[in-house]
PDB file of C-alpha atoms in Angstrom:
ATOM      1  CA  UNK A  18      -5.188  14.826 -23.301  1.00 64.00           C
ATOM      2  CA  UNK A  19      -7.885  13.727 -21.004  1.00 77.00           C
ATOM      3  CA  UNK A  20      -5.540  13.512 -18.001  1.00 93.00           C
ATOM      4  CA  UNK A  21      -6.955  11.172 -15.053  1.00 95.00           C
ATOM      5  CA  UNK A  22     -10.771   9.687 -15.859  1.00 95.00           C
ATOM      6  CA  UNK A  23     -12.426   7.970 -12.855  1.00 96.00           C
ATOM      7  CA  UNK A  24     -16.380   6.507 -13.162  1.00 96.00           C
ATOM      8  CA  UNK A  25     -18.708   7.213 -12.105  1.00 96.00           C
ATOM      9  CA  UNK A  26     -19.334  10.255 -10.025  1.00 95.00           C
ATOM     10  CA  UNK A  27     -21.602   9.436  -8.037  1.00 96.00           C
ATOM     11  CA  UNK A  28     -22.874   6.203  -7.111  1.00 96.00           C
ATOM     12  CA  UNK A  29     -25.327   4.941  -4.446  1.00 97.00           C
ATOM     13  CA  UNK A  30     -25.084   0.770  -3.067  1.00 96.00           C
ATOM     14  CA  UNK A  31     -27.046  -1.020  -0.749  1.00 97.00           C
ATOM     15  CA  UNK A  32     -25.076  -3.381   2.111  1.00 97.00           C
ATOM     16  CA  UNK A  33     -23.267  -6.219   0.376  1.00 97.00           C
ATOM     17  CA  UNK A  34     -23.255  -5.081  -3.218  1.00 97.00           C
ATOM     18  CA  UNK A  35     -20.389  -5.165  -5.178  1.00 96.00           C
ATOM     19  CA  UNK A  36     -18.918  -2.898  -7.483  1.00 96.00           C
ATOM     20  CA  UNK A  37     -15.782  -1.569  -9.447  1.00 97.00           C
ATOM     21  CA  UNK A  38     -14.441   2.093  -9.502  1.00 98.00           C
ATOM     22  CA  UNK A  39     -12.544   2.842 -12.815  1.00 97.00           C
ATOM     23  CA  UNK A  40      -9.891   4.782 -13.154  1.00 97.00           C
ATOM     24  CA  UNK A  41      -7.687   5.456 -16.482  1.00 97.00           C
ATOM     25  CA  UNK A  42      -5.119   7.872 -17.481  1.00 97.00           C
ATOM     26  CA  UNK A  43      -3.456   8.472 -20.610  1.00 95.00           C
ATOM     27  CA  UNK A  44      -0.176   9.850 -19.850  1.00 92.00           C
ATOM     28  CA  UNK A  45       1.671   7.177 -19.467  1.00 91.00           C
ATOM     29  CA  UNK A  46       2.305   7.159 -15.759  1.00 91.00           C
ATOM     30  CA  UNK A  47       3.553   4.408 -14.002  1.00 90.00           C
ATOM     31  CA  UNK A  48       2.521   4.932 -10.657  1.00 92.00           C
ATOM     32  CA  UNK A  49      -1.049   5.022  -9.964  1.00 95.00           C
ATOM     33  CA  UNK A  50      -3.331   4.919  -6.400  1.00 96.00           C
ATOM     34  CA  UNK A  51      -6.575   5.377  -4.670  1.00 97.00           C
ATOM     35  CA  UNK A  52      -7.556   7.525  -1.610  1.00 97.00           C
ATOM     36  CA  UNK A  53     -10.392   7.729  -0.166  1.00 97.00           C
ATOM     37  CA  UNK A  54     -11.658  10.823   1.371  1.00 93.00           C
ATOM     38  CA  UNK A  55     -13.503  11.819   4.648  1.00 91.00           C
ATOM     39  CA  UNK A  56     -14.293  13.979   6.845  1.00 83.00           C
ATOM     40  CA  UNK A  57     -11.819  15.039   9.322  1.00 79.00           C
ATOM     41  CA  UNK A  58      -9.580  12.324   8.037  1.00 81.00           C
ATOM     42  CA  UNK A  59      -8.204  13.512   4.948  1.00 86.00           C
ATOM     43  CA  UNK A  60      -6.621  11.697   2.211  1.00 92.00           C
ATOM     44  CA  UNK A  61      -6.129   7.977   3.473  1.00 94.00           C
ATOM     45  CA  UNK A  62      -4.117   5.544   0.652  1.00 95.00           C
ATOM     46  CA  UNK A  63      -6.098   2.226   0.358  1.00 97.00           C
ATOM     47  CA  UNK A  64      -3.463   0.626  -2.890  1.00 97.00           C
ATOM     48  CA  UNK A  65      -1.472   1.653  -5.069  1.00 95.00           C
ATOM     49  CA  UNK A  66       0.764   0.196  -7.801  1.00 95.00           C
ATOM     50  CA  UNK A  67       3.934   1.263  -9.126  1.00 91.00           C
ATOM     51  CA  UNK A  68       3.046  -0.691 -12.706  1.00 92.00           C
ATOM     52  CA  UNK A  69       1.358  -3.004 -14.739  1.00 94.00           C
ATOM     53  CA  UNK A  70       1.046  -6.096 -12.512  1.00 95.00           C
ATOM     54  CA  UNK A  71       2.510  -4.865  -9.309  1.00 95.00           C
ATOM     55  CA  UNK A  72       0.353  -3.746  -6.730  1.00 96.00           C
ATOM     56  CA  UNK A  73       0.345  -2.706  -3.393  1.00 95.00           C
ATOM     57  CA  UNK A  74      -1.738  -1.724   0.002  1.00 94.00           C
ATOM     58  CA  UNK A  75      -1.914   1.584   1.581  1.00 93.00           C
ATOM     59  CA  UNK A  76      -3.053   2.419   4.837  1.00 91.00           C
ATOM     60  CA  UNK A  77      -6.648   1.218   4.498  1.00 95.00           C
ATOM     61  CA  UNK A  78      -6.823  -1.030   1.985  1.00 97.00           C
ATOM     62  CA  UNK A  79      -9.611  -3.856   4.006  1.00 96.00           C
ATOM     63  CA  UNK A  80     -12.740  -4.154   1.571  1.00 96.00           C
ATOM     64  CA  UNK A  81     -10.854  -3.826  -1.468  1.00 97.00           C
ATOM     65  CA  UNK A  82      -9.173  -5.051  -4.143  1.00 97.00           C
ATOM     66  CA  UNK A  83      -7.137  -3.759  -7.380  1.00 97.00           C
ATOM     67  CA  UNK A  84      -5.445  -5.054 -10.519  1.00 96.00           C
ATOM     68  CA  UNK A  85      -3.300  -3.431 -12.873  1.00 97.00           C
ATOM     69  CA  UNK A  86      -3.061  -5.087 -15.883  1.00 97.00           C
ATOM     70  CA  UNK A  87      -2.187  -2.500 -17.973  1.00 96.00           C
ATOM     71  CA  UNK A  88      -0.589   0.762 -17.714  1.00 95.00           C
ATOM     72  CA  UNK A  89      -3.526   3.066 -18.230  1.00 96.00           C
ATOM     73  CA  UNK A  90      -6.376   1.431 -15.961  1.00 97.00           C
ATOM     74  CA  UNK A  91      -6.068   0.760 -12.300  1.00 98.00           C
ATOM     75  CA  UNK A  92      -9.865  -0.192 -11.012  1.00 98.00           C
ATOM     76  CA  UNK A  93     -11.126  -0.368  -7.532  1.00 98.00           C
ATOM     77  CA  UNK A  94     -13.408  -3.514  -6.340  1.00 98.00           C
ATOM     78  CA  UNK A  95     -15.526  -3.039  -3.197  1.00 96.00           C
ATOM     79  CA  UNK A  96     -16.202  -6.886  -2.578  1.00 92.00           C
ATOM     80  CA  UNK A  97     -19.594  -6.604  -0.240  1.00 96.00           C
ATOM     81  CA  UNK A  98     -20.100  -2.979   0.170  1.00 96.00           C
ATOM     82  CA  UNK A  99     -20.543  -1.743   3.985  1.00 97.00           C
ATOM     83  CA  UNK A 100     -22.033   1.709   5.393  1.00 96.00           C
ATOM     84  CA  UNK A 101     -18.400   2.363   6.497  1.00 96.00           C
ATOM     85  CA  UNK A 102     -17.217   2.490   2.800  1.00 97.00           C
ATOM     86  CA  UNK A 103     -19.292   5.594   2.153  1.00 97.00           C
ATOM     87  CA  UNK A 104     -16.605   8.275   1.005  1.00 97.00           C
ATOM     88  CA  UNK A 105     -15.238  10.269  -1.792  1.00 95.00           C
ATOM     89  CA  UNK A 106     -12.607   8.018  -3.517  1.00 97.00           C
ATOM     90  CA  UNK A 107     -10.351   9.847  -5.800  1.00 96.00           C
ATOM     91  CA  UNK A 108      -7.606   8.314  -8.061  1.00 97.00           C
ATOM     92  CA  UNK A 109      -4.149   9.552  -8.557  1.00 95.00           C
ATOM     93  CA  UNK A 110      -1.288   9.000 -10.839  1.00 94.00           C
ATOM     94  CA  UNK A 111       1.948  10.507 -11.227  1.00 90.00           C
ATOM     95  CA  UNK A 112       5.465   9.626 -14.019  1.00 83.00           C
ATOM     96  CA  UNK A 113       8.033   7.755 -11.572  1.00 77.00           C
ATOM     97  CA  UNK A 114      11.011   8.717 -13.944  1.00 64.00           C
ATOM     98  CA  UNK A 115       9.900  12.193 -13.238  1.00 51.00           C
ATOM     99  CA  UNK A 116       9.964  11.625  -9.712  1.00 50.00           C
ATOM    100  CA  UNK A 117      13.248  13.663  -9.393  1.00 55.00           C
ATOM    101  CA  UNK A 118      12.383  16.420 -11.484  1.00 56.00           C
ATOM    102  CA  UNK A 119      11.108  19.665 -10.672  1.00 55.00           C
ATOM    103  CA  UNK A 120       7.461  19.024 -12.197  1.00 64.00           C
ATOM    104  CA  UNK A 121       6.772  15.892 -10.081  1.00 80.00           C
ATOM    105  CA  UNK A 122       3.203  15.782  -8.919  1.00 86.00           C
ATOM    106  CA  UNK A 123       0.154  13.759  -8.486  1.00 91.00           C
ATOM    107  CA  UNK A 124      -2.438  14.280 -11.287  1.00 93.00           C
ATOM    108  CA  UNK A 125      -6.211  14.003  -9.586  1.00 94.00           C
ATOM    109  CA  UNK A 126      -9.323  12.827 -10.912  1.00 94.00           C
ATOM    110  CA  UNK A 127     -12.180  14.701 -10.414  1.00 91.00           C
ATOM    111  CA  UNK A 128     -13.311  11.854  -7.518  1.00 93.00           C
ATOM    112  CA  UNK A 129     -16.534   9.628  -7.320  1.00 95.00           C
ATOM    113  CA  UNK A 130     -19.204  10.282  -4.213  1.00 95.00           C
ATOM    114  CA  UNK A 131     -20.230   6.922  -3.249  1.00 97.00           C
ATOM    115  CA  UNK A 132     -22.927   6.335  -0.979  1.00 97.00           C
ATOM    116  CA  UNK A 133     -23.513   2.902   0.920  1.00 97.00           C
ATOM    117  CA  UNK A 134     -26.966   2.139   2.520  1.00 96.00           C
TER     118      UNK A 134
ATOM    119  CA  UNK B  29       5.744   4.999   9.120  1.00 81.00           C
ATOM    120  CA  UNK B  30       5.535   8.009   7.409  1.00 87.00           C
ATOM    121  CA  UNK B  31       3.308  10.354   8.570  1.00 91.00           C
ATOM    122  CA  UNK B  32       2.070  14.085   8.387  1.00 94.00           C
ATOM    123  CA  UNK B  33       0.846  16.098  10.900  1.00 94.00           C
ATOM    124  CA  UNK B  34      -1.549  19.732  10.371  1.00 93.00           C
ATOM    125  CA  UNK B  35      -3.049  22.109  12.253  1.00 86.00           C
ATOM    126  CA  UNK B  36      -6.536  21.368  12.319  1.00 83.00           C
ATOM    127  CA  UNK B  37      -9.440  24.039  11.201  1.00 84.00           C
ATOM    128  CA  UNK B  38     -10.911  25.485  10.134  1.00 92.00           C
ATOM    129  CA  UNK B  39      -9.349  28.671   9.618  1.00 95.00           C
ATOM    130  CA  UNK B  40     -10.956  31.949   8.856  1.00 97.00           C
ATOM    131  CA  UNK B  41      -9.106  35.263   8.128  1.00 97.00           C
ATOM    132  CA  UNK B  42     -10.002  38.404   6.348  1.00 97.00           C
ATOM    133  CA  UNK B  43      -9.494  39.687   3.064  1.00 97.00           C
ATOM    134  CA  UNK B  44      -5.274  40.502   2.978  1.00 97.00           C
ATOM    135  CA  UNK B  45      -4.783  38.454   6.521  1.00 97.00           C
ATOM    136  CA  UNK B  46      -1.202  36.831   6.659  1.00 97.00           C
ATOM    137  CA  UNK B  47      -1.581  33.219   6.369  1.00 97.00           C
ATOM    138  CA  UNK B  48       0.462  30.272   8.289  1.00 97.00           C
ATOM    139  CA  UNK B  49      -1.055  26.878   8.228  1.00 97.00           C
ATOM    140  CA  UNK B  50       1.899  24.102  10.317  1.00 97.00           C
ATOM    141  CA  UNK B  51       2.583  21.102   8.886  1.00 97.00           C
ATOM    142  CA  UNK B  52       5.023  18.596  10.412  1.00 97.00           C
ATOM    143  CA  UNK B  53       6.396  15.343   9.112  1.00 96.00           C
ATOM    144  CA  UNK B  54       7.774  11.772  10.253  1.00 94.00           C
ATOM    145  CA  UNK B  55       9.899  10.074   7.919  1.00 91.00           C
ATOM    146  CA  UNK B  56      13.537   8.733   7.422  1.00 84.00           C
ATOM    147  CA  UNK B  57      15.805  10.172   4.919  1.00 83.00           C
ATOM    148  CA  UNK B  58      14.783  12.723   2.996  1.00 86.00           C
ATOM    149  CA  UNK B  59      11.351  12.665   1.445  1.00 91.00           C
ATOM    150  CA  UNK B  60       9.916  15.380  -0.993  1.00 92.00           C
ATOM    151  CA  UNK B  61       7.647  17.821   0.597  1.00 94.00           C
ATOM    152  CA  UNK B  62       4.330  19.153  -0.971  1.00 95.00           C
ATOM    153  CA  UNK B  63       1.462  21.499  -0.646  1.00 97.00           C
ATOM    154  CA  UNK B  64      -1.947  20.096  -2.218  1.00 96.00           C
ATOM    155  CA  UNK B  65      -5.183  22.483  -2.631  1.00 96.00           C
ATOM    156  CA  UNK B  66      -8.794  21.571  -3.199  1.00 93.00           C
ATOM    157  CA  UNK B  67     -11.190  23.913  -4.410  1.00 92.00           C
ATOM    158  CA  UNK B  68     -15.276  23.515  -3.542  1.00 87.00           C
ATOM    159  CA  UNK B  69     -15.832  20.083  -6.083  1.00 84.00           C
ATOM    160  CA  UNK B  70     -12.830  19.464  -7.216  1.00 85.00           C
ATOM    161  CA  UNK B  71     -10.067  17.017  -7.136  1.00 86.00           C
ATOM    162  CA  UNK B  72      -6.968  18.085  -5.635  1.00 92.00           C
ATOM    163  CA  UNK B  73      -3.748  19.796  -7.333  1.00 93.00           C
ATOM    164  CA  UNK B  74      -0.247  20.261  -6.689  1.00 94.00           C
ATOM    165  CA  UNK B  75       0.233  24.056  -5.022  1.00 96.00           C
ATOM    166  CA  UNK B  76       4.013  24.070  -4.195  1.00 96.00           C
ATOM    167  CA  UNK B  77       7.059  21.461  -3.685  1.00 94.00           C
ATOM    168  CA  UNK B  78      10.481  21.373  -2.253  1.00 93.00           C
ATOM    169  CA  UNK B  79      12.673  18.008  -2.566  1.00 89.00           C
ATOM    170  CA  UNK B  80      15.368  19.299  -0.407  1.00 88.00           C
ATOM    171  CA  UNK B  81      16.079  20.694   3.272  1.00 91.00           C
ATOM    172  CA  UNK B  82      16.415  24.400   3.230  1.00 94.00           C
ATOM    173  CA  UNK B  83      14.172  24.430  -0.478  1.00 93.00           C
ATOM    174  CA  UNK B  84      11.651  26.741  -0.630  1.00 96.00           C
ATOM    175  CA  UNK B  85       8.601  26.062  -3.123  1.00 95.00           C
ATOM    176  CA  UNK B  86       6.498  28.846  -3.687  1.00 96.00           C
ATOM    177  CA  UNK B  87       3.280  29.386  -6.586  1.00 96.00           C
ATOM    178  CA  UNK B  88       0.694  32.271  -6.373  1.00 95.00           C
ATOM    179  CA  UNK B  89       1.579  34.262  -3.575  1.00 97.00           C
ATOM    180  CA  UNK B  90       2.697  31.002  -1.318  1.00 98.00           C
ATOM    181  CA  UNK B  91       5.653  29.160   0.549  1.00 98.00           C
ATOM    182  CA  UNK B  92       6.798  27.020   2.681  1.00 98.00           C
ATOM    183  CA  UNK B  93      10.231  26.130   3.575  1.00 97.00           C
ATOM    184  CA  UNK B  94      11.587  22.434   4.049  1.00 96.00           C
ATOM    185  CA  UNK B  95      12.859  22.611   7.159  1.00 96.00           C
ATOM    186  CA  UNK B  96      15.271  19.369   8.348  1.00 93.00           C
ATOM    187  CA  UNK B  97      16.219  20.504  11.692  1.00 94.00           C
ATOM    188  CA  UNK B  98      12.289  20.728  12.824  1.00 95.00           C
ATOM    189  CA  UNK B  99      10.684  18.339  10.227  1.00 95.00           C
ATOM    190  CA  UNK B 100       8.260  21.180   8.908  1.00 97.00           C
ATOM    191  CA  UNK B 101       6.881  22.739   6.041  1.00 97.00           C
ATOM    192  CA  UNK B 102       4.741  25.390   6.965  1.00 98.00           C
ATOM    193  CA  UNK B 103       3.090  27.188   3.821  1.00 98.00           C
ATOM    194  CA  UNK B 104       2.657  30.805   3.852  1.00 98.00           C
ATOM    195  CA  UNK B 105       1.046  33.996   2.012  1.00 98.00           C
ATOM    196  CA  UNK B 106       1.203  37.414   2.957  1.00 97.00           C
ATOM    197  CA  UNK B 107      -1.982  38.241   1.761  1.00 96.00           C
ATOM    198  CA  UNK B 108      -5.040  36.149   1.302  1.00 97.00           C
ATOM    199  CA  UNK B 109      -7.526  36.777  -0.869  1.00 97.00           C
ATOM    200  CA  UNK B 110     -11.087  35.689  -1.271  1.00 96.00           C
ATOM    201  CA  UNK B 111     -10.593  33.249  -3.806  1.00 95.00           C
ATOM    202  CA  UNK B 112      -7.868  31.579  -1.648  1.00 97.00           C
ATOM    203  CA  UNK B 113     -10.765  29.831   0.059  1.00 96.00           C
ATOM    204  CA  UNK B 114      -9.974  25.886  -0.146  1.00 96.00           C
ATOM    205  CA  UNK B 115      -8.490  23.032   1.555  1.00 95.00           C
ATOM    206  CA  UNK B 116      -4.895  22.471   1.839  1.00 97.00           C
ATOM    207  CA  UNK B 117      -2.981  19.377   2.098  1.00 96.00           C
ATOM    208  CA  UNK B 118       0.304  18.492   2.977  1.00 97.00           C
ATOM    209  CA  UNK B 119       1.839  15.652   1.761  1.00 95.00           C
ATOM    210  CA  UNK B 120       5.408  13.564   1.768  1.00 93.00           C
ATOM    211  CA  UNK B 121       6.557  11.259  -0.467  1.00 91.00           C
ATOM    212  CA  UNK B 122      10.053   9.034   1.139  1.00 85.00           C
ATOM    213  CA  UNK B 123      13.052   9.044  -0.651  1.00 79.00           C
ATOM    214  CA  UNK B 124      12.579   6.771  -3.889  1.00 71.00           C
ATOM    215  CA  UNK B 125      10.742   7.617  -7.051  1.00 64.00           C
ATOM    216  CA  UNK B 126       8.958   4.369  -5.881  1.00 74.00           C
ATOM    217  CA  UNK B 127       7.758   5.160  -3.104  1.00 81.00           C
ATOM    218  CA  UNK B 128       3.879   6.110  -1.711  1.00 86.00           C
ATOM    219  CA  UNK B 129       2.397   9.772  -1.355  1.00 90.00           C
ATOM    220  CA  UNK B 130       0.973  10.139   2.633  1.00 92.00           C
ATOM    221  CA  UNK B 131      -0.942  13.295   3.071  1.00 93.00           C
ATOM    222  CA  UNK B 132      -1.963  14.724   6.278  1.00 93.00           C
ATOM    223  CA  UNK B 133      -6.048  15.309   7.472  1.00 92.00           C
ATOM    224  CA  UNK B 134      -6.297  19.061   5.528  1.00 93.00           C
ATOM    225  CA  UNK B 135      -6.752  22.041   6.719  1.00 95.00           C
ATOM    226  CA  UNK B 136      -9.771  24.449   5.410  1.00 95.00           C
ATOM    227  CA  UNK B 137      -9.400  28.079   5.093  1.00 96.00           C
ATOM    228  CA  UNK B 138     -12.346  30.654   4.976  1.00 96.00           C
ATOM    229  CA  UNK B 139     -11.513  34.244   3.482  1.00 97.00           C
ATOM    230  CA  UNK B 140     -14.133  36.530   4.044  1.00 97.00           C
ATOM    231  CA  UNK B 141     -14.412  40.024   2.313  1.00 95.00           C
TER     232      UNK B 141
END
């Protein structure tokens, strides 16, 4: 059970690149989101989606964009990457039917350190 | 919105210091409550919980108390050790299984021997 996955761990753009952020879990969890993380600012929600083919924005979600066409994967597209996008993203998912038992929580991946020049 | 409000650090106590790190919320209803920690690298886990007003959640040595009357959840531990050493987030998600998790700036604690 390899829990939440995200790729790559670190990754370094220049201005205006694009790229994708991947995220995948295999326990079945319905809900799934992306934070980015900074310092001073803590854990800020750019999307999130509550299942396959329903998305939604968070509090920063400018500069990206996500899909979820299946349950497991949930990726995150920087468009034209900008200096201001240089953060720690981490990906989260958690079971919605378990969302009023005692052993709700967020699972984590272990983040990705990107760097835009 | 929702939103979540922490004392800022960082904060640094010795070895066995009693611990109190404030955490207030906005939010209508009655959301779930958490405590978050992130260790040096990693990702972040779930430390405590409480779903309820007057809940307590507690896990390895901590707790914090949902409290409705003053919108807080202040976590707690009598006696910090070294290893405690981390960031701490706290963290609301509104009443709904649907609904978003908003977690508030962190707060970084220091143990020294």
């Amino acid at each position: 059970n390899a829990g939440v996955t995200q790729t790559p761990k670190f990754q370094v753009l220049k201005t205006g690149q694009s790229m994708t952020l991947q995220c995948a879990q295999d326990m079945n969890h319905e809900y799934m989101s992306w934070y980015r993380q900074d310092p001073g600012m803590g854990l800020r929600l750019i999307h999130y989606s509550v299942g396959a083919g329903i998305t939604d924005q968070g509090e920063v979600p400018n500069g990206y964009n996500v899909s979820r066409s299946t349950t497991e994967d949930f990726p995150l597209r920087l468009l034209s990457a900008a200096p201001s996008q240089t953060s720690v993203y981490f990906c989260a998912s958690r079971n919605i039917q378990g969302a009023f038992a005692t052993n709700e929580k967020l699972f984590f991946g272990s983040g990705t350190q990107l760097s835009v020049l | 919105g929702n939103s979540v409000t922490q004392m800022e650090g960082p904060v640094t106590l010795s070895e066995e210091a009693f611990l109190t790190i404030n955490c207030t919320y906005t939010a209508t209803g009655y959301p779930s409550l958490f405590w978050y920690v992130q260790y040096p690298g990693e990702g972040l886990q779930l430390l405590l919980k409480a779903t309820k007003a007057d809940d307590k959640g507690s896990n390895k040595g901590f707790e914090a108390t949902y409290r409705k009357e003053t919108t807080s959840f202040h976590l707690e531990k009598g006696s910090v050790q070294v290893s405690d050493s981390a960031v701490y987030f706290c963290a609301l998600r509104a009443s709904g299984g649907y609904q978003k998790v908003t977690f508030g700036t962190g707060t970084k604690l220091q143990v020294i021997p």
